[in-house]
Amino acid sequence: MDPTVEAALHGRFVRGVDLAPRNDAVRVGADSISYEQAHELALVWAGALLRAVRKPPGTVAVLAAKGIRAYVGILAALYAGATVVPLHPDFPPARTRRMMRAAGVSAVISDEAGWGQLPELLAPGPDGEQPFDLGGPDAVLPVLAPGCPAGTHPGVGRIVAEPAGALSEPRPVRPADAAYVLFTSGSTGRPKGVPISHGSAAHYFRLQDERYDFTPQDVFSQTFDLNFDCAMFDLFCAWGAGATALWVPPGAYRELPAFVAENRMTVWFATPSAIPLVRRLGGLAPGALPGLRWSFFAGEALTCQDAADWQAAAPHSTLENLYGPTELTITIAAHRWQPERSAGIAVNGVVPIGRVNGGHDHLLLGEDGQLAANEGELCVSGPQLTSGYLDPDDNAGRFVEHGERTWYRTGDRVRRIGEDGELAYLGRLDSQVQIAGWRVELPEIDHALRGCEGVTDAVTVDVTTASGTELAVFYTGSVVPLSVFARQLRTVLPQGMTPRHFWRLAAFPLNSNRKTDRGVLRARAEERLRRTTDTTGNTSTPTT
Amino acid sequence: MWDQKFEDLLRGFLPFLGADEPLAQDTALRDLGLDSLGIVELLAALEHTYQVRFQDDALSQATFETPGVLWKVLSGLVEDQAA
């Protein structure tokens, strides 16, 4: 197929420029940038990137905290026709280094936080691993670090962006070209890279355009980190409509109703754990969020109680529960909340995930690996499916062939409910859980904990509490101060993945297969958390 | 040194501080598990307990860097309140 701009993910921003050139495309605190300004700046940066990389358009990492530069950086990478890899400067450097290597990053856009981290990322890892092959012993990594202190770092070639070198228009792309790469947790302790093509994204956003009625007057919340794919929904739904994406800082939760009203926010999207947080901080009274037109939740199970309370607080909004793994392009199913109907068909008090997106087929796999009629592992095939992980070894067991088609195995157990193809979420099949939207492979945490001095073995379990899913750890060995766990985990795991409870055991309970019985441990953790939960809910002490 | 109310309240937000481990003046609260959303909740709890109001710019990692710094900021607010 011919390369085009229309089908490109960044074609949505171009559409926003046409619809509302003077509107703010993004607001972060007191900073903002209009569509026109962002478009011009991204063309300048894109031109600079293309001149700097050895094999254009390449893969561009955006290593920046929330700020105008992070958003324009993503746009500039796409305008260059490159694949963008959003990276989080707060992530452990060892993890970011692995991601950069896996993605084959050919250039970086950074702010001060990212710029300050680069020397550590470019140094060999503790295990001697290099970040990536720069293409020769004398090669340097091109880095565009606008607004950062002058000078450079060893191994870095600082890119200078000159207005004279701006592209005249965004570069065209082919539908099969990867628009972005995001990483999900891997059981081996190695994050798995998921490339999503412009074609997959185009299908996804066409469906969103049909389903919703966003306009240039809308203001979208931006609660998600940019390396989490729900942020792509915020940005490209807003930008395709000429609307504004507004960063919601943690402090905004202090008085969310005031923040929403002052900023004339109309579209809310967050993980369900935002709801108990807002409730605890007193912002969830009925009618407290009257300006919202749409309320979306995704990333973990949404309870009917939380949905009902949010709906009461935001009575003028349509509330939807969205579902989908990164491998299926942001979200692949949706359920529109209708208080009585939804609660009536819900399973275990959890809001259904609804119908699978148009243009896709799905099937359910039973425990025996055969097709199941009503309940089983959800497998999906269609245009939003990734072409496979960056490392083909990661594909093993994640895809299944059936009827001469490839299906992605979500690892989620679902049940058919109602008459019109809706699905209820029942739980995970494997040891993967979701904490505040992050997919976490529990063995990855176990692996990290076994690296702590004194720990013989460790088992992490997920526990459902009033404030969402929490992680608890049982370990064997000698008593380890919690601060030692904290230090060790911080070097390998993002903050959202860190367990909050640690208990020592003399030995782990075993099941009939002589394997550690995670079910028994989970039940014990639930029991202990019920007993120790006080008003703050998250203090625990090491016990034996 | 801070009062017991402060210590009890703060400990509730520090998952990596064992009940038998002392809370030192200059320990980094972040290392003890205080994250950005924890800061928001802690601030609301402090305002409620001490009947004070933090300014928006107090909601930074700097204010919540260590128990000592946080107590100093809080004591200042309490004194202003009394004055």
XYZ file of C-alpha atoms in Angstrom:
627
model
C 0.000 0.000 0.000
C 1.089 3.568 -0.613
C 2.410 5.576 2.252
C -0.075 8.172 3.475
C -0.434 10.765 6.184
C -4.195 10.338 6.575
C -3.926 6.776 7.852
C -1.022 7.703 10.148
C -1.576 8.032 13.875
C -0.182 11.584 13.650
C -2.754 12.303 10.928
C -5.135 12.776 13.848
C -3.101 15.701 15.145
C -3.088 17.236 11.666
C -6.874 16.926 11.724
C -6.915 18.763 15.072
C -4.776 21.556 13.585
C -7.401 22.002 10.850
C -10.320 21.877 13.277
C -9.053 24.168 16.020
C -5.621 25.699 15.303
C -5.746 28.123 18.262
C -7.001 25.596 20.818
C -4.584 24.260 23.394
C -3.502 20.806 22.279
C -2.010 20.092 25.699
C -1.989 21.788 29.091
C 0.382 20.834 31.899
C -0.025 23.097 34.929
C 0.635 26.683 33.828
C 2.188 25.537 30.536
C 0.211 25.046 27.371
C 0.767 24.835 23.646
C -1.691 25.437 20.828
C -2.255 23.064 17.930
C -0.527 25.487 15.542
C 2.481 25.939 17.787
C 2.839 22.234 18.551
C 2.549 21.394 14.850
C 5.315 23.823 13.905
C 7.575 22.767 16.750
C 7.099 19.063 15.972
C 8.014 19.690 12.313
C 11.231 21.398 13.440
C 12.133 18.582 15.819
C 11.202 15.919 13.258
C 13.502 17.521 10.672
C 16.343 17.557 13.201
C 15.762 13.914 14.132
C 15.763 12.726 10.538
C 19.079 14.416 9.834
C 20.652 12.897 12.941
C 19.770 9.204 12.748
C 21.881 6.851 10.688
C 18.983 5.018 9.030
C 15.928 7.295 8.979
C 13.240 7.227 10.141
C 14.384 4.890 12.962
C 13.024 4.409 16.467
C 12.842 7.439 18.743
C 12.626 7.181 22.519
C 10.895 10.009 24.373
C 12.479 10.035 27.821
C 10.696 12.846 29.599
C 8.479 13.544 32.592
C 5.001 14.960 32.079
C 5.467 18.247 30.291
C 4.987 19.973 26.968
C 8.258 18.507 25.684
C 7.082 14.931 26.276
C 3.897 15.487 24.262
C 5.539 17.400 21.426
C 8.321 14.815 21.485
C 5.862 12.004 20.802
C 4.340 14.027 17.998
C 7.750 14.895 16.514
C 8.852 11.253 16.469
C 5.641 10.327 14.631
C 5.971 13.308 12.255
C 9.420 11.964 11.360
C 7.794 8.679 10.379
C 9.694 7.006 13.195
C 8.421 4.512 15.760
C 8.007 6.249 19.103
C 8.910 4.595 22.410
C 7.694 6.608 25.420
C 9.919 5.982 28.439
C 9.470 7.055 32.036
C 12.395 8.840 33.738
C 11.170 7.541 37.123
C 11.550 3.929 36.056
C 14.625 2.074 37.311
C 17.506 2.785 34.892
C 18.215 -0.950 34.500
C 14.685 -1.457 33.209
C 14.794 1.533 30.865
C 18.186 0.412 29.565
C 16.729 -2.989 28.630
C 13.788 -1.347 26.907
C 16.039 0.930 24.878
C 18.097 -2.020 23.776
C 15.089 -4.175 22.936
C 13.501 -1.393 20.890
C 16.724 -0.614 19.027
C 16.469 3.079 19.849
C 18.200 5.240 17.244
C 17.603 8.663 18.805
C 16.248 10.174 22.027
C 14.169 13.236 22.861
C 14.524 14.204 26.510
C 13.728 16.860 29.078
C 15.981 17.631 32.075
C 14.910 14.484 33.931
C 15.737 12.282 30.962
C 18.889 14.214 30.104
C 20.183 13.738 33.640
C 19.575 10.003 33.446
C 21.322 9.422 30.113
C 24.868 8.883 31.430
C 23.607 6.034 33.605
C 21.567 4.570 30.728
C 24.534 4.680 28.373
C 26.930 3.082 30.840
C 27.142 -0.703 30.815
C 24.574 -2.309 33.113
C 25.593 -4.030 36.349
C 25.671 -7.315 34.464
C 27.929 -5.765 31.817
C 25.160 -5.366 29.280
C 25.399 -2.437 26.889
C 22.292 -0.342 26.266
C 22.263 -1.054 22.556
C 24.437 -1.187 19.500
C 25.074 2.357 18.395
C 26.550 1.094 15.144
C 30.263 1.157 15.837
C 32.776 1.946 18.547
C 32.857 5.668 17.738
C 29.133 6.055 17.144
C 27.099 8.294 19.404
C 23.422 8.337 20.322
C 21.682 11.392 18.838
C 19.777 13.206 21.579
C 17.455 16.168 21.194
C 17.268 17.788 24.617
C 15.525 21.115 24.112
C 15.820 23.550 26.986
C 18.410 21.408 28.772
C 21.756 22.770 29.978
C 24.389 23.241 27.286
C 27.065 20.604 26.874
C 26.883 16.915 26.290
C 27.488 13.489 27.817
C 29.954 10.800 26.713
C 28.373 8.692 23.978
C 25.804 11.370 23.167
C 25.600 13.457 20.010
C 23.525 16.497 20.905
C 21.034 17.376 18.164
C 20.335 21.037 17.503
C 16.872 21.837 16.158
C 16.902 24.728 13.656
C 13.645 26.229 12.361
C 15.285 26.345 8.911
C 15.529 22.552 8.967
C 11.824 21.950 9.657
C 9.931 19.383 7.599
C 7.366 20.970 5.320
C 4.840 18.344 6.375
C 4.746 15.142 8.434
C 6.338 12.135 6.759
C 3.956 9.570 5.269
C 3.918 6.057 6.683
C 2.641 2.655 5.580
C -0.149 0.957 7.539
C 2.209 -1.854 8.567
C 4.816 0.537 10.013
C 4.985 0.514 13.805
C 3.628 3.744 15.279
C 4.716 3.018 18.844
C 6.278 0.382 21.032
C 5.192 -0.107 24.624
C 6.468 -2.611 27.154
C 4.601 -5.039 29.351
C 5.880 -7.050 32.262
C 7.576 -10.341 31.408
C 7.766 -13.397 33.650
C 11.523 -13.643 33.143
C 12.120 -10.200 34.568
C 12.603 -8.877 31.054
C 9.960 -6.456 29.755
C 8.288 -7.510 26.497
C 8.101 -4.945 23.688
C 4.776 -4.645 21.854
C 4.813 -2.821 18.507
C 1.497 -1.347 17.361
C 1.136 -0.401 13.699
C -0.403 2.712 12.212
C -2.972 0.393 10.610
C -4.042 -1.069 13.963
C -4.258 2.391 15.491
C -6.263 3.686 12.506
C -8.840 0.934 12.964
C -9.047 1.631 16.684
C -9.511 5.379 16.385
C -12.036 5.036 13.561
C -14.162 3.006 15.987
C -13.738 5.665 18.689
C -14.798 8.389 16.226
C -17.965 6.423 15.506
C -18.731 5.674 19.130
C -18.146 9.092 20.716
C -18.996 12.713 19.952
C -15.843 14.588 20.974
C -15.540 18.213 19.838
C -12.970 21.043 20.057
C -14.755 22.213 23.229
C -13.859 19.020 25.089
C -11.114 18.905 27.687
C -9.712 15.425 28.298
C -8.102 14.344 31.541
C -4.609 12.973 31.149
C -4.060 10.784 34.187
C -2.028 8.018 32.574
C 1.726 7.879 32.239
C 2.774 8.201 28.613
C 4.309 4.714 28.581
C 0.880 3.239 29.377
C -1.269 2.783 26.289
C -4.419 4.335 27.746
C -2.538 7.636 27.363
C -2.756 7.054 23.601
C -6.535 7.133 23.936
C -6.370 10.481 25.762
C -4.053 12.062 23.242
C -5.340 10.814 19.940
C -9.041 10.988 20.792
C -8.525 14.564 21.986
C -6.270 15.532 19.091
C -8.492 13.971 16.433
C -11.273 16.261 17.671
C -9.228 19.441 18.175
C -9.793 19.088 21.933
C -7.383 19.721 24.821
C -5.541 17.060 26.798
C -5.007 18.257 30.376
C -2.477 16.659 32.723
C -4.040 15.783 36.086
C -1.292 16.141 38.711
C -1.546 14.039 41.903
C -2.373 17.193 43.854
C -5.551 17.620 41.807
C -7.079 14.660 43.630
C -7.090 16.759 46.777
C -10.077 18.645 45.413
C -10.978 16.944 42.200
C -14.413 18.571 41.796
C -12.801 22.036 41.885
C -10.049 20.973 39.470
C -12.552 19.520 37.009
C -14.773 22.619 37.211
C -11.972 25.202 36.957
C -10.505 23.494 33.918
C -13.895 22.853 32.314
C -12.959 19.213 31.992
C -15.531 17.147 30.098
C -13.887 13.743 29.536
C -12.466 11.692 32.392
C -10.343 8.563 31.923
C -8.446 6.832 34.722
C -7.878 3.460 36.326
C -10.669 2.336 38.687
C -8.364 2.869 41.684
C -8.938 6.611 41.202
C -12.497 6.158 42.487
C -11.721 5.010 46.076
C -8.970 7.639 46.198
C -11.365 10.441 45.264
C -13.921 9.017 47.705
C -11.406 8.986 50.593
C -10.491 12.589 49.813
C -14.103 13.673 49.924
C -14.641 14.420 46.230
C -17.261 11.829 45.352
C -20.480 13.379 46.664
C -23.510 13.015 44.380
C -23.390 15.687 41.707
C -19.801 16.728 42.588
C -18.594 16.378 38.983
C -21.452 17.877 36.959
C -19.311 19.044 34.009
C -18.194 15.607 32.859
C -19.807 14.314 29.649
C -17.864 11.055 29.496
C -16.284 8.888 32.203
C -13.996 6.038 31.199
C -12.230 3.452 33.308
C -9.728 0.796 32.260
C -6.699 -1.048 33.493
C -8.147 -3.270 36.202
C -11.477 -4.631 37.406
C -14.121 -1.933 37.992
C -16.580 -2.816 40.745
C -20.292 -2.057 40.354
C -20.215 -0.105 43.621
C -17.432 2.179 42.392
C -19.138 2.613 39.015
C -22.446 3.502 40.699
C -20.807 6.022 43.025
C -18.891 7.683 40.188
C -22.021 7.807 38.060
C -23.862 9.540 40.916
C -21.021 12.045 41.286
C -20.929 12.668 37.523
C -24.629 12.400 36.627
C -24.304 14.075 33.213
C -21.630 11.688 31.981
C -21.909 8.409 30.159
C -19.749 5.901 32.008
C -17.926 3.091 30.232
C -15.706 0.272 31.358
C -13.007 -0.291 28.731
C -10.920 -3.425 28.483
C -7.885 -4.444 26.518
C -4.287 -5.599 26.619
C -1.552 -3.540 24.926
C -1.217 -6.326 22.325
C -4.717 -5.500 21.010
C -4.187 -1.724 20.650
C -5.326 0.146 23.758
C -8.820 -1.307 24.306
C -10.643 -4.137 22.549
C -13.990 -4.257 24.385
C -16.334 -1.795 26.064
C -19.377 -1.864 28.306
C -21.652 1.146 28.723
C -22.821 1.371 32.355
C -26.582 1.372 32.876
C -27.088 1.134 36.634
C -29.791 -1.505 36.865
C -29.016 -3.512 33.776
C -25.242 -3.579 34.337
C -25.435 -4.577 37.986
C -27.937 -7.271 37.022
C -25.669 -8.997 34.512
C -22.401 -8.412 36.406
C -20.460 -11.393 37.743
C -18.912 -11.118 41.232
C -19.902 -7.466 41.469
C -17.492 -6.519 38.692
C -18.679 -4.392 35.754
C -18.736 -6.446 32.521
C -16.089 -5.736 29.892
C -18.840 -5.726 27.267
C -18.688 -6.415 23.557
C -15.526 -6.959 21.543
C -14.745 -4.091 19.121
C -16.168 -4.199 15.602
C -14.050 -5.864 12.938
C -12.742 -8.465 15.391
C -13.602 -12.065 16.130
C -13.116 -13.773 19.432
C -13.245 -17.285 20.805
C -13.054 -18.831 24.238
C -10.526 -21.540 25.068
C -11.353 -24.052 27.784
C -8.832 -25.429 30.252
C -8.409 -28.451 27.963
C -7.305 -26.170 25.124
C -10.526 -26.837 23.208
C -13.095 -24.246 22.193
C -15.543 -23.513 24.991
C -19.084 -22.243 24.523
C -19.646 -19.967 27.489
C -16.585 -19.612 29.657
C -12.858 -19.673 29.000
C -9.781 -17.705 28.041
C -10.597 -14.815 25.736
C -8.720 -15.005 22.418
C -9.052 -12.240 19.835
C -8.134 -11.857 16.176
C -8.527 -8.809 13.964
C -6.993 -5.545 12.774
C -5.963 -4.311 16.240
C -3.760 -7.354 16.851
C -0.007 -6.689 17.149
C 2.225 -8.424 14.628
C 4.074 -10.008 17.559
C 6.539 -9.043 20.294
C 9.808 -7.344 19.411
C 11.597 -10.486 20.539
C 9.991 -13.429 18.703
C 10.902 -15.713 21.628
C 8.262 -13.880 23.657
C 5.530 -15.031 21.244
C 5.652 -18.585 22.566
C 2.350 -19.526 24.183
C 0.786 -16.100 23.693
C -0.781 -16.757 20.294
C -2.901 -19.652 19.088
C -3.681 -20.757 15.525
C -7.263 -21.632 14.763
C -9.153 -21.742 11.469
C -6.021 -20.525 9.665
C -5.946 -17.347 11.706
C -3.744 -16.131 14.525
C -5.445 -15.265 17.816
C -3.982 -13.446 20.781
C -4.483 -15.253 24.072
C -5.363 -12.535 26.571
C -4.792 -14.733 29.615
C -8.116 -13.414 30.932
C -10.996 -15.736 31.812
C -14.351 -14.421 30.669
C -17.974 -15.602 30.568
C -20.663 -14.845 28.013
C -23.539 -12.964 29.597
C -26.790 -11.561 28.336
C -28.122 -11.968 24.825
C -26.015 -9.582 22.800
C -22.460 -10.840 22.958
C -21.325 -9.140 26.156
C -18.543 -10.625 28.231
C -17.903 -10.638 31.967
C -14.355 -10.626 33.330
C -13.701 -13.505 35.750
C -9.976 -13.257 36.480
C -6.508 -14.068 35.222
C -5.452 -17.545 34.127
C -1.814 -17.095 34.956
C 0.269 -15.346 37.538
C -0.177 -11.963 35.938
C -2.132 -9.288 37.768
C -2.960 -5.656 37.238
C -2.097 -3.031 39.831
C -3.402 0.445 39.082
C -3.308 -0.394 35.404
C 0.183 -1.909 35.352
C 0.328 -5.514 34.263
C 2.600 -7.318 36.628
C 4.014 -10.816 36.284
C 4.241 -12.014 39.868
C 7.242 -14.263 39.159
C 9.109 -11.137 38.080
C 8.739 -9.759 41.608
C 9.581 -13.137 43.187
C 12.732 -13.163 41.093
C 13.758 -9.707 42.300
C 13.074 -10.584 45.949
C 15.217 -13.698 45.811
C 18.086 -11.315 45.089
C 17.779 -9.809 48.602
C 20.351 -11.007 51.087
C 18.758 -13.391 53.584
C 15.832 -14.381 51.373
C 15.712 -18.066 50.443
C 12.523 -17.985 48.426
C 9.667 -15.559 47.873
C 6.100 -15.787 46.614
C 4.069 -12.715 45.712
C 0.280 -12.888 45.740
C -2.378 -10.394 44.753
C -5.053 -9.497 47.268
C -8.264 -7.616 46.616
C -8.870 -4.937 49.240
C -11.277 -2.043 49.586
C -8.748 0.234 47.888
C -8.041 -2.074 44.946
C -5.580 -4.831 44.221
C -2.515 -4.940 46.453
C 0.520 -7.160 46.410
C 1.715 -9.124 49.430
C 4.869 -11.177 49.759
C 5.617 -14.326 51.723
C 9.263 -15.244 52.032
C 11.460 -17.837 53.639
C 14.948 -17.282 55.061
C 16.070 -14.880 57.741
C 14.156 -11.796 58.863
C 14.806 -9.017 56.372
C 14.175 -5.340 57.224
C 11.482 -3.864 54.977
C 13.870 -1.131 53.913
C 16.110 -3.778 52.343
C 13.190 -5.030 50.277
C 12.339 -1.469 49.315
C 15.876 -0.721 48.167
C 16.172 -3.919 46.156
C 12.784 -3.572 44.503
C 13.351 0.048 43.609
C 16.297 -0.868 41.415
C 14.284 -3.276 39.306
C 10.592 -2.431 39.569
C 8.536 0.688 38.867
C 6.864 2.109 41.961
C 3.395 0.908 40.937
C 4.555 -2.703 41.001
C 6.037 -2.641 44.475
C 4.372 -4.924 47.051
C 3.299 -3.272 50.289
C 3.159 -6.217 52.696
C 5.869 -8.708 53.620
C 5.565 -11.756 55.834
C 8.158 -14.393 56.678
C 7.253 -18.076 56.853
C 9.257 -21.086 57.973
C 8.112 -22.915 54.833
C 5.554 -22.473 52.062
C 2.358 -24.565 52.040
C 2.331 -27.080 49.171
C -0.498 -28.285 46.976
C -1.106 -31.866 45.874
C 1.430 -31.473 43.066
C 4.021 -30.524 45.684
C 4.109 -27.021 44.288
C 3.824 -23.894 46.381
C 0.128 -23.387 46.962
C -0.449 -19.800 45.887
C -4.162 -20.127 46.598
C -3.545 -20.890 50.276
C -1.042 -18.045 50.508
C -3.465 -15.633 48.900
C -6.176 -16.650 51.381
C -3.756 -16.144 54.283
C -2.800 -12.725 52.954
C -6.456 -11.747 52.659
C -7.060 -12.897 56.215
C -4.086 -10.947 57.563
C -4.999 -7.795 55.673
C -8.548 -7.956 56.952
C -7.193 -8.233 60.473
C -4.563 -5.502 60.244
C -6.403 -2.983 58.136
C -6.842 0.233 60.070
C -7.990 3.613 58.854
C -4.987 4.038 56.620
C -5.134 0.458 55.508
C -1.602 -0.163 54.435
C 0.632 -0.708 57.421
C 1.960 -4.098 58.165
C 4.757 -5.519 60.187
C 7.039 -8.423 59.519
C 5.779 -11.483 61.314
C 6.894 -15.035 61.293
C 10.670 16.372 67.998
C 7.189 15.617 66.729
C 4.158 14.427 68.655
C 2.771 10.904 68.733
C -0.224 11.807 66.552
C 2.149 12.832 63.770
C 4.226 9.690 64.083
C 1.196 7.374 64.062
C -0.336 9.138 61.113
C 2.874 9.193 59.098
C 3.657 5.531 59.748
C 0.346 4.629 58.142
C 1.741 5.838 54.815
C 5.115 4.123 55.078
C 4.732 0.489 54.043
C 8.476 -0.113 54.176
C 8.920 0.956 57.783
C 8.482 -1.953 60.178
C 6.521 -1.302 63.397
C 9.643 -2.084 65.416
C 11.913 0.168 63.339
C 12.417 3.763 64.535
C 11.350 6.685 62.374
C 14.405 8.916 61.972
C 14.325 12.688 61.361
C 16.286 12.507 58.139
C 15.087 9.314 56.476
C 13.888 9.812 52.907
C 10.126 9.216 53.038
C 10.167 8.097 49.416
C 12.465 5.221 50.388
C 9.924 4.125 52.984
C 7.224 3.847 50.330
C 5.548 7.281 50.300
C 4.480 7.787 46.666
C 2.894 10.753 44.925
C -0.692 9.707 45.625
C 0.285 8.778 49.189
C 1.497 12.360 49.592
C -1.920 13.674 48.584
C -3.692 11.465 51.104
C -1.171 12.179 53.847
C -1.586 15.897 53.284
C -5.358 15.624 53.551
C -4.989 13.601 56.761
C -2.587 16.161 58.271
C -4.898 19.052 57.372
C -7.794 17.239 58.985
C -5.898 16.224 62.133
C -4.189 19.579 62.770
C -6.904 21.805 61.302
C -4.475 23.579 58.992
C -4.364 24.332 55.305
C -1.294 23.647 53.171
C -0.745 25.922 50.169
C -0.775 24.193 46.808
C 2.965 24.666 46.348
C 3.554 22.762 49.592
C 2.418 19.667 47.756
C 5.904 18.896 46.496
C 8.388 16.152 47.066
C 10.525 18.742 48.904
C 7.953 19.265 51.679
C 7.586 15.532 52.063
C 11.265 14.694 51.792
C 11.894 13.628 55.396
C 9.870 13.399 58.634
C 11.926 16.311 60.010
C 11.196 18.638 57.087
C 7.516 17.750 57.038
C 7.145 18.328 60.777
C 8.852 21.730 60.452
C 6.445 22.827 57.708
C 3.478 21.483 59.658
C 4.554 23.156 62.937
C 4.895 26.449 61.068
C 1.321 26.167 59.825
C 0.033 25.271 63.276
C 1.807 28.332 64.782
C 0.410 30.635 62.080
C -3.001 29.245 62.908
C -2.554 30.044 66.599
C -1.163 33.542 65.937
